[in-house]
Amino acid sequence: MVSIDVLARRSALLASALGLAMLGGGPASAEEVIVGLITKTNNNPFFVKMKEGADAKAKELGVELRSFAGKYDGDNEGQVAAIESLISAGAKGILITPSDTKAIVPTIKKARDAGILVIALDTPLDPIDAADATMATDNFKAGLLIGEWAQKTLGAKAKDAKVAFLDALEQQPTTDMLRDQGFMKGFGIDVMDPKRYGEETDPRIVGHQWGKGAEEGGRTGMENLLQKDPDVSVVYTINEPTAAGAYEALKAAGKEGDVLMTSVDGGCPGVKDVQAGVIGATSMQFPLLMASMGVEAVAEYAKSGKKPQPTPGLQFYDTGVALITDKPVDGVPSITSKEGLTKCWG
């Protein structure tokens, strides 16, 4: 299990080894180091915490942070405009959680061609090497943990389960696909296409809906899936705001006590939902760490030209994941919601 202390040491090792929320100003002077942070939205607490981490590290290191966000999850045009603004401003590095992992690649190339270090945070680009580096949760493992937990929690009943999937976006960005397929592998569902979900033939799958990572989308998606099959017994959700919306739909249908809810993120509100029994298990990420490490990497690049390296054996730098549940099962490492509340979103 990855502790916060270990994650902090990882950050220290990295430092030594190496619509828009804001529009950038003019070109940087020779002394300035401008770091751009581009998140998917300002609405998701995950990205709020990411910005906090980047802000704090930028102040500590004496670099200038310019933050941008799309108007909604999937706003590729907004992210393109943000990158172009940072190129014009003379940014030294860009940290981005891409909304569309393929469509943004040509603009990422433009930034890299201008000598800007580009680091993908949380969501790998497609292909992953379109960025100079990626700092992220092992999203497949995050899905795998909740899938294994759900399968072992149900035991023999898992073979007759009715599983509803509340994913993020229909274009299936890499994070969305990896978490979904990790869950399927953990639960024992055959993945048909390693690059996409939705092609599976397992009769236990009720269907997929795209909630855009938001509570409203989770509620609407759950309502649609309940219409398709009112006997849903397991729900996979891409993140905890989606899970909160799904729970409201289940509650309105009088089915909140009949369904095993799983999720990913590990934000403090989500951990509290585990404590309250709304979510059975969630996989915790560390967005503050991702962003602060990204700022460190850009500062190091500006000083020495060194680029961050991936975790050995992986194509990205793994910032850790921890399963949070108050109903542990054998063979799946986890921590309680009480402990999770001391760690959420470090």
Tab-separated table of C-alpha atoms in Angstrom:
chain	number	residue	atom	x	y	z
A	1	MET	CA	0.000	0.000	0.000
A	2	VAL	CA	1.292	3.453	-0.890
A	3	SER	CA	1.420	5.841	2.068
A	4	ILE	CA	1.428	9.620	1.877
A	5	ASP	CA	4.965	9.642	3.337
A	6	VAL	CA	6.177	7.395	0.521
A	7	LEU	CA	4.461	9.594	-2.032
A	8	ALA	CA	6.111	12.675	-0.551
A	9	ARG	CA	9.516	10.988	-0.816
A	10	ARG	CA	8.734	10.173	-4.464
A	11	SER	CA	8.164	13.871	-5.048
A	12	ALA	CA	11.484	14.753	-3.445
A	13	LEU	CA	13.301	12.127	-5.512
A	14	LEU	CA	11.760	13.429	-8.703
A	15	ALA	CA	12.864	16.968	-7.903
A	16	SER	CA	16.437	15.894	-7.344
A	17	ALA	CA	16.600	13.418	-10.254
A	18	LEU	CA	15.592	15.581	-12.767
A	19	GLY	CA	-14.445	28.452	-21.172
A	20	LEU	CA	-10.946	29.378	-19.769
A	21	ALA	CA	-10.369	30.198	-16.184
A	22	MET	CA	-7.566	32.637	-17.105
A	23	LEU	CA	-5.874	34.031	-20.181
A	24	GLY	CA	-2.099	34.423	-20.096
A	25	GLY	CA	-0.367	37.792	-20.460
A	26	GLY	CA	2.512	38.752	-22.718
A	27	PRO	CA	5.781	36.915	-23.385
A	28	ALA	CA	7.919	35.952	-20.408
A	29	SER	CA	11.176	37.727	-19.614
A	30	ALA	CA	14.421	35.762	-19.522
A	31	GLU	CA	14.207	35.422	-15.719
A	32	GLU	CA	10.606	34.243	-15.533
A	33	VAL	CA	9.559	30.610	-15.552
A	34	ILE	CA	5.920	30.301	-16.546
A	35	VAL	CA	4.155	27.018	-15.880
A	36	GLY	CA	0.725	26.417	-17.390
A	37	LEU	CA	-1.863	24.176	-15.738
A	38	ILE	CA	-4.785	23.145	-17.950
A	39	THR	CA	-7.500	21.019	-16.346
A	40	LYS	CA	-10.670	19.566	-17.811
A	41	THR	CA	-13.022	21.768	-15.757
A	42	ASN	CA	-13.162	23.934	-12.659
A	43	ASN	CA	-16.266	22.109	-11.382
A	44	ASN	CA	-14.755	18.788	-10.311
A	45	PRO	CA	-13.153	18.853	-6.827
A	46	PHE	CA	-10.356	16.654	-8.215
A	47	PHE	CA	-9.142	19.480	-10.426
A	48	VAL	CA	-9.654	22.057	-7.693
A	49	LYS	CA	-7.266	20.061	-5.522
A	50	MET	CA	-4.847	19.721	-8.427
A	51	LYS	CA	-4.760	23.507	-8.805
A	52	GLU	CA	-4.117	23.881	-5.058
A	53	GLY	CA	-1.091	21.616	-5.318
A	54	ALA	CA	0.277	23.463	-8.332
A	55	ASP	CA	-0.294	26.879	-6.726
A	56	ALA	CA	1.493	25.923	-3.519
A	57	LYS	CA	4.499	24.405	-5.293
A	58	ALA	CA	4.792	27.329	-7.715
A	59	LYS	CA	4.944	29.791	-4.801
A	60	GLU	CA	7.504	27.608	-3.025
A	61	LEU	CA	9.761	27.464	-6.092
A	62	GLY	CA	9.253	31.050	-7.218
A	63	VAL	CA	7.755	30.253	-10.611
A	64	GLU	CA	4.624	31.764	-12.160
A	65	LEU	CA	1.583	29.523	-12.527
A	66	ARG	CA	-1.078	30.330	-15.097
A	67	SER	CA	-4.194	28.184	-14.728
A	68	PHE	CA	-6.819	27.356	-17.321
A	69	ALA	CA	-9.838	25.066	-17.432
A	70	GLY	CA	-12.357	23.932	-20.012
A	71	LYS	CA	-15.961	25.071	-19.718
A	72	TYR	CA	-17.009	21.420	-19.409
A	73	ASP	CA	-15.449	17.950	-19.456
A	74	GLY	CA	-14.752	17.350	-23.137
A	75	ASP	CA	-14.032	20.995	-24.065
A	76	ASN	CA	-11.114	20.312	-26.395
A	77	GLU	CA	-11.409	23.705	-28.099
A	78	GLY	CA	-10.938	25.460	-24.766
A	79	GLN	CA	-7.821	23.438	-24.036
A	80	VAL	CA	-6.409	24.179	-27.494
A	81	ALA	CA	-6.902	27.906	-26.879
A	82	ALA	CA	-5.169	27.588	-23.505
A	83	ILE	CA	-2.102	25.907	-25.036
A	84	GLU	CA	-1.877	28.545	-27.760
A	85	SER	CA	-2.053	31.277	-25.117
A	86	LEU	CA	0.780	29.643	-23.164
A	87	ILE	CA	2.923	29.287	-26.288
A	88	SER	CA	2.483	33.014	-26.947
A	89	ALA	CA	3.324	33.792	-23.316
A	90	GLY	CA	6.645	31.928	-23.551
A	91	ALA	CA	5.756	29.229	-21.029
A	92	LYS	CA	8.513	26.804	-20.081
A	93	GLY	CA	6.159	23.936	-19.306
A	94	ILE	CA	2.522	22.887	-19.629
A	95	LEU	CA	0.717	20.479	-17.298
A	96	ILE	CA	-2.513	19.192	-18.836
A	97	THR	CA	-5.345	16.803	-18.031
A	98	PRO	CA	-6.544	16.346	-21.622
A	99	SER	CA	-10.278	16.242	-22.307
A	100	ASP	CA	-9.841	14.605	-25.701
A	101	THR	CA	-6.671	12.530	-25.599
A	102	LYS	CA	-6.395	12.245	-29.401
A	103	ALA	CA	-7.723	15.555	-30.703
A	104	ILE	CA	-5.367	17.628	-28.521
A	105	VAL	CA	-2.215	15.874	-29.810
A	106	PRO	CA	-1.481	18.197	-32.788
A	107	THR	CA	-1.603	21.235	-30.493
A	108	ILE	CA	0.592	19.445	-27.939
A	109	LYS	CA	3.108	18.841	-30.741
A	110	LYS	CA	3.058	22.544	-31.564
A	111	ALA	CA	3.948	23.354	-27.940
A	112	ARG	CA	6.734	20.774	-27.819
A	113	ASP	CA	8.130	22.034	-31.120
A	114	ALA	CA	8.342	25.456	-29.446
A	115	GLY	CA	10.572	23.960	-26.741
A	116	ILE	CA	7.882	23.674	-24.073
A	117	LEU	CA	7.952	20.665	-21.717
A	118	VAL	CA	4.498	19.038	-21.804
A	119	ILE	CA	3.434	16.749	-18.974
A	120	ALA	CA	0.091	14.951	-18.997
A	121	LEU	CA	-1.417	14.713	-15.520
A	122	ASP	CA	-3.911	11.976	-14.560
A	123	THR	CA	-4.988	11.259	-18.163
A	124	PRO	CA	-2.407	9.867	-20.631
A	125	LEU	CA	-2.455	11.167	-24.189
A	126	ASP	CA	-3.165	8.786	-27.061
A	127	PRO	CA	-0.452	7.874	-27.881
A	128	ILE	CA	1.131	8.286	-24.457
A	129	ASP	CA	4.457	9.462	-25.904
A	130	ALA	CA	2.758	12.507	-27.461
A	131	ALA	CA	3.702	14.195	-24.146
A	132	ASP	CA	7.231	14.477	-22.779
A	133	ALA	CA	6.055	12.709	-19.618
A	134	THR	CA	2.925	11.495	-17.847
A	135	MET	CA	2.318	11.647	-14.091
A	136	ALA	CA	-0.766	9.702	-13.154
A	137	THR	CA	-2.558	7.107	-11.151
A	138	ASP	CA	-2.284	3.612	-12.570
A	139	ASN	CA	-5.872	3.927	-13.784
A	140	PHE	CA	-6.140	0.309	-14.868
A	141	LYS	CA	-5.110	-0.741	-11.345
A	142	ALA	CA	-7.626	1.702	-9.837
A	143	GLY	CA	-10.404	-0.021	-11.780
A	144	LEU	CA	-8.957	-3.464	-11.094
A	145	LEU	CA	-9.076	-2.919	-7.314
A	146	ILE	CA	-12.760	-1.971	-7.215
A	147	GLY	CA	-13.622	-4.771	-9.647
A	148	GLU	CA	-11.833	-7.365	-7.510
A	149	TRP	CA	-13.454	-5.960	-4.378
A	150	ALA	CA	-16.951	-6.159	-5.915
A	151	GLN	CA	-16.408	-9.691	-7.218
A	152	LYS	CA	-15.124	-10.986	-3.881
A	153	THR	CA	-17.805	-9.127	-1.934
A	154	LEU	CA	-20.543	-10.845	-3.946
A	155	GLY	CA	-18.834	-14.237	-3.999
A	156	ALA	CA	-20.989	-16.825	-5.773
A	157	LYS	CA	-23.621	-14.161	-6.536
A	158	ALA	CA	-21.191	-12.409	-8.890
A	159	LYS	CA	-21.992	-14.893	-11.679
A	160	ASP	CA	-25.606	-13.661	-11.745
A	161	ALA	CA	-24.905	-9.971	-11.177
A	162	LYS	CA	-26.414	-7.192	-13.287
A	163	VAL	CA	-23.651	-4.612	-13.806
A	164	ALA	CA	-24.298	-1.008	-14.835
A	165	PHE	CA	-21.420	1.149	-16.100
A	166	LEU	CA	-21.452	4.920	-15.679
A	167	ASP	CA	-18.448	6.027	-17.706
A	168	ALA	CA	-17.190	9.511	-18.576
A	169	LEU	CA	-17.370	10.419	-22.263
A	170	GLU	CA	-18.523	8.649	-25.383
A	171	GLN	CA	-15.164	9.245	-27.103
A	172	GLN	CA	-13.548	7.184	-24.340
A	173	PRO	CA	-10.425	9.101	-23.253
A	174	THR	CA	-7.631	6.904	-21.949
A	175	THR	CA	-8.453	7.320	-18.246
A	176	ASP	CA	-12.081	6.372	-18.883
A	177	MET	CA	-11.130	3.286	-20.889
A	178	LEU	CA	-8.426	2.095	-18.466
A	179	ARG	CA	-10.615	2.339	-15.365
A	180	ASP	CA	-13.556	0.657	-17.070
A	181	GLN	CA	-11.454	-2.221	-18.388
A	182	GLY	CA	-9.593	-2.573	-15.087
A	183	PHE	CA	-12.941	-3.022	-13.336
A	184	MET	CA	-14.051	-5.613	-15.886
A	185	LYS	CA	-10.877	-7.626	-15.471
A	186	GLY	CA	-11.179	-7.487	-11.685
A	187	PHE	CA	-14.824	-8.548	-11.806
A	188	GLY	CA	-14.189	-11.356	-14.276
A	189	ILE	CA	-15.685	-9.848	-17.430
A	190	ASP	CA	-13.807	-10.573	-20.668
A	191	VAL	CA	-12.463	-7.439	-22.350
A	192	MET	CA	-13.072	-7.784	-26.076
A	193	ASP	CA	-11.193	-4.754	-27.429
A	194	PRO	CA	-8.104	-3.611	-25.455
A	195	LYS	CA	-8.513	-0.044	-26.770
A	196	ARG	CA	-12.251	0.410	-26.185
A	197	TYR	CA	-15.120	-0.670	-23.989
A	198	GLY	CA	-18.681	-1.467	-25.004
A	199	GLU	CA	-17.831	-4.409	-27.265
A	200	GLU	CA	-18.222	-6.998	-24.489
A	201	THR	CA	-20.679	-9.863	-24.821
A	202	ASP	CA	-20.961	-10.795	-21.129
A	203	PRO	CA	-24.724	-11.021	-20.399
A	204	ARG	CA	-24.189	-9.524	-16.932
A	205	ILE	CA	-23.542	-6.080	-18.454
A	206	VAL	CA	-26.714	-3.976	-18.423
A	207	GLY	CA	-25.100	-1.209	-20.445
A	208	HIS	CA	-22.855	1.865	-20.517
A	209	GLN	CA	-23.905	5.467	-20.000
A	210	TRP	CA	-21.714	8.580	-20.169
A	211	GLY	CA	-22.127	10.899	-17.192
A	212	LYS	CA	-19.376	13.423	-18.087
A	213	GLY	CA	-17.866	12.957	-14.644
A	214	ALA	CA	-20.665	14.983	-13.042
A	215	GLU	CA	-23.470	14.347	-10.564
A	216	GLU	CA	-26.212	15.297	-13.001
A	217	GLY	CA	-24.832	12.930	-15.622
A	218	GLY	CA	-24.603	10.130	-13.071
A	219	ARG	CA	-28.230	10.606	-12.078
A	220	THR	CA	-29.514	10.665	-15.659
A	221	GLY	CA	-27.324	7.734	-16.691
A	222	MET	CA	-28.513	5.643	-13.757
A	223	GLU	CA	-32.133	6.425	-14.550
A	224	ASN	CA	-31.590	5.239	-18.129
A	225	LEU	CA	-29.898	2.020	-17.011
A	226	LEU	CA	-32.659	1.273	-14.495
A	227	GLN	CA	-35.197	1.608	-17.290
A	228	LYS	CA	-33.178	-0.913	-19.248
A	229	ASP	CA	-32.967	-3.338	-16.314
A	230	PRO	CA	-34.495	-2.506	-12.909
A	231	ASP	CA	-32.582	-5.407	-11.319
A	232	VAL	CA	-29.169	-3.728	-11.454
A	233	SER	CA	-27.058	-5.108	-8.587
A	234	VAL	CA	-23.582	-3.592	-9.201
A	235	VAL	CA	-22.699	-0.089	-10.369
A	236	TYR	CA	-19.289	0.991	-11.663
A	237	THR	CA	-18.811	4.762	-11.763
A	238	ILE	CA	-15.926	6.659	-13.371
A	239	ASN	CA	-15.690	9.013	-10.367
A	240	GLU	CA	-17.402	9.974	-7.127
A	241	PRO	CA	-19.544	12.899	-8.366
A	242	THR	CA	-21.016	10.416	-10.859
A	243	ALA	CA	-21.581	7.953	-8.004
A	244	ALA	CA	-23.392	10.614	-5.966
A	245	GLY	CA	-25.791	11.241	-8.847
A	246	ALA	CA	-26.316	7.533	-9.411
A	247	TYR	CA	-27.166	7.078	-5.736
A	248	GLU	CA	-29.851	9.764	-5.943
A	249	ALA	CA	-31.453	7.928	-8.879
A	250	LEU	CA	-31.308	4.621	-7.021
A	251	LYS	CA	-32.782	6.224	-3.913
A	252	ALA	CA	-35.638	7.743	-5.920
A	253	ALA	CA	-36.366	4.250	-7.271
A	254	GLY	CA	-36.218	2.715	-3.789
A	255	LYS	CA	-33.214	0.572	-4.751
A	256	GLU	CA	-30.345	2.211	-2.876
A	257	GLY	CA	-30.052	-0.749	-0.486
A	258	ASP	CA	-29.971	-3.341	-3.278
A	259	VAL	CA	-26.940	-2.155	-5.234
A	260	LEU	CA	-23.175	-2.412	-4.697
A	261	MET	CA	-21.636	0.941	-5.696
A	262	THR	CA	-17.985	1.323	-6.720
A	263	SER	CA	-16.001	4.359	-7.810
A	264	VAL	CA	-12.607	6.002	-8.322
A	265	ASP	CA	-11.070	9.246	-7.000
A	266	GLY	CA	-10.777	9.157	-3.203
A	267	GLY	CA	-11.759	12.781	-2.698
A	268	CYS	CA	-12.807	13.700	0.829
A	269	PRO	CA	-16.538	13.889	-0.104
A	270	GLY	CA	-16.243	10.476	-1.756
A	271	VAL	CA	-14.516	8.955	1.260
A	272	LYS	CA	-17.333	10.319	3.425
A	273	ASP	CA	-19.766	8.572	1.073
A	274	VAL	CA	-17.884	5.327	1.731
A	275	GLN	CA	-18.227	5.995	5.459
A	276	ALA	CA	-21.961	6.617	5.012
A	277	GLY	CA	-22.458	3.443	2.966
A	278	VAL	CA	-23.349	5.271	-0.266
A	279	ILE	CA	-20.221	3.912	-1.997
A	280	GLY	CA	-18.983	0.435	-1.108
A	281	ALA	CA	-15.392	0.984	-2.255
A	282	THR	CA	-13.420	3.633	-4.090
A	283	SER	CA	-9.850	3.837	-5.389
A	284	MET	CA	-8.009	6.886	-4.040
A	285	GLN	CA	-5.780	9.029	-6.238
A	286	PHE	CA	-3.406	11.828	-5.269
A	287	PRO	CA	-4.058	14.841	-7.550
A	288	LEU	CA	-2.305	17.397	-5.339
A	289	LEU	CA	0.850	15.302	-5.587
A	290	MET	CA	0.551	14.954	-9.377
A	291	ALA	CA	0.336	18.695	-9.875
A	292	SER	CA	3.050	19.642	-7.384
A	293	MET	CA	5.429	17.098	-8.934
A	294	GLY	CA	4.604	18.484	-12.359
A	295	VAL	CA	5.553	22.011	-11.307
A	296	GLU	CA	8.795	20.659	-9.790
A	297	ALA	CA	9.595	18.919	-13.062
A	298	VAL	CA	9.087	22.075	-15.121
A	299	ALA	CA	11.256	24.087	-12.713
A	300	GLU	CA	14.005	21.462	-13.013
A	301	TYR	CA	13.691	21.441	-16.806
A	302	ALA	CA	14.031	25.240	-16.894
A	303	LYS	CA	17.198	24.987	-14.812
A	304	SER	CA	18.956	21.944	-16.245
A	305	GLY	CA	17.071	20.712	-19.299
A	306	LYS	CA	16.322	17.388	-17.550
A	307	LYS	CA	12.991	15.736	-18.245
A	308	PRO	CA	11.144	13.520	-15.719
A	309	GLN	CA	11.464	9.774	-16.182
A	310	PRO	CA	8.732	7.119	-15.887
A	311	THR	CA	8.466	4.578	-13.100
A	312	PRO	CA	10.584	1.534	-14.064
A	313	GLY	CA	8.520	-0.933	-16.084
A	314	LEU	CA	5.802	1.630	-16.881
A	315	GLN	CA	5.268	4.294	-19.538
A	316	PHE	CA	4.348	6.900	-16.911
A	317	TYR	CA	5.333	8.064	-13.429
A	318	ASP	CA	2.985	6.249	-11.045
A	319	THR	CA	1.693	8.562	-8.310
A	320	GLY	CA	-0.032	5.757	-6.400
A	321	VAL	CA	-3.501	4.370	-5.669
A	322	ALA	CA	-5.192	3.035	-2.515
A	323	LEU	CA	-8.502	1.175	-2.125
A	324	ILE	CA	-10.849	2.730	0.458
A	325	THR	CA	-13.579	0.546	1.980
A	326	ASP	CA	-15.061	-0.273	5.362
A	327	LYS	CA	-15.864	-3.798	4.174
A	328	PRO	CA	-12.470	-5.328	3.334
A	329	VAL	CA	-12.123	-8.640	1.513
A	330	ASP	CA	-9.297	-11.156	1.531
A	331	GLY	CA	-6.670	-10.680	-1.151
A	332	VAL	CA	-7.489	-7.042	-1.966
A	333	PRO	CA	-5.384	-4.584	0.090
A	334	SER	CA	-7.403	-1.658	1.438
A	335	ILE	CA	-7.645	0.989	4.122
A	336	THR	CA	-10.708	2.200	6.028
A	337	SER	CA	-12.644	5.381	5.381
A	338	LYS	CA	-11.372	6.740	8.700
A	339	GLU	CA	-7.793	6.397	7.519
A	340	GLY	CA	-8.779	7.604	4.059
A	341	LEU	CA	-10.063	10.879	5.527
A	342	THR	CA	-6.552	11.580	6.819
A	343	LYS	CA	-5.094	11.064	3.342
A	344	CYS	CA	-7.768	12.254	0.918
A	345	TRP	CA	-6.291	14.113	-1.960
A	346	GLY	CA	-2.800	14.695	-0.765
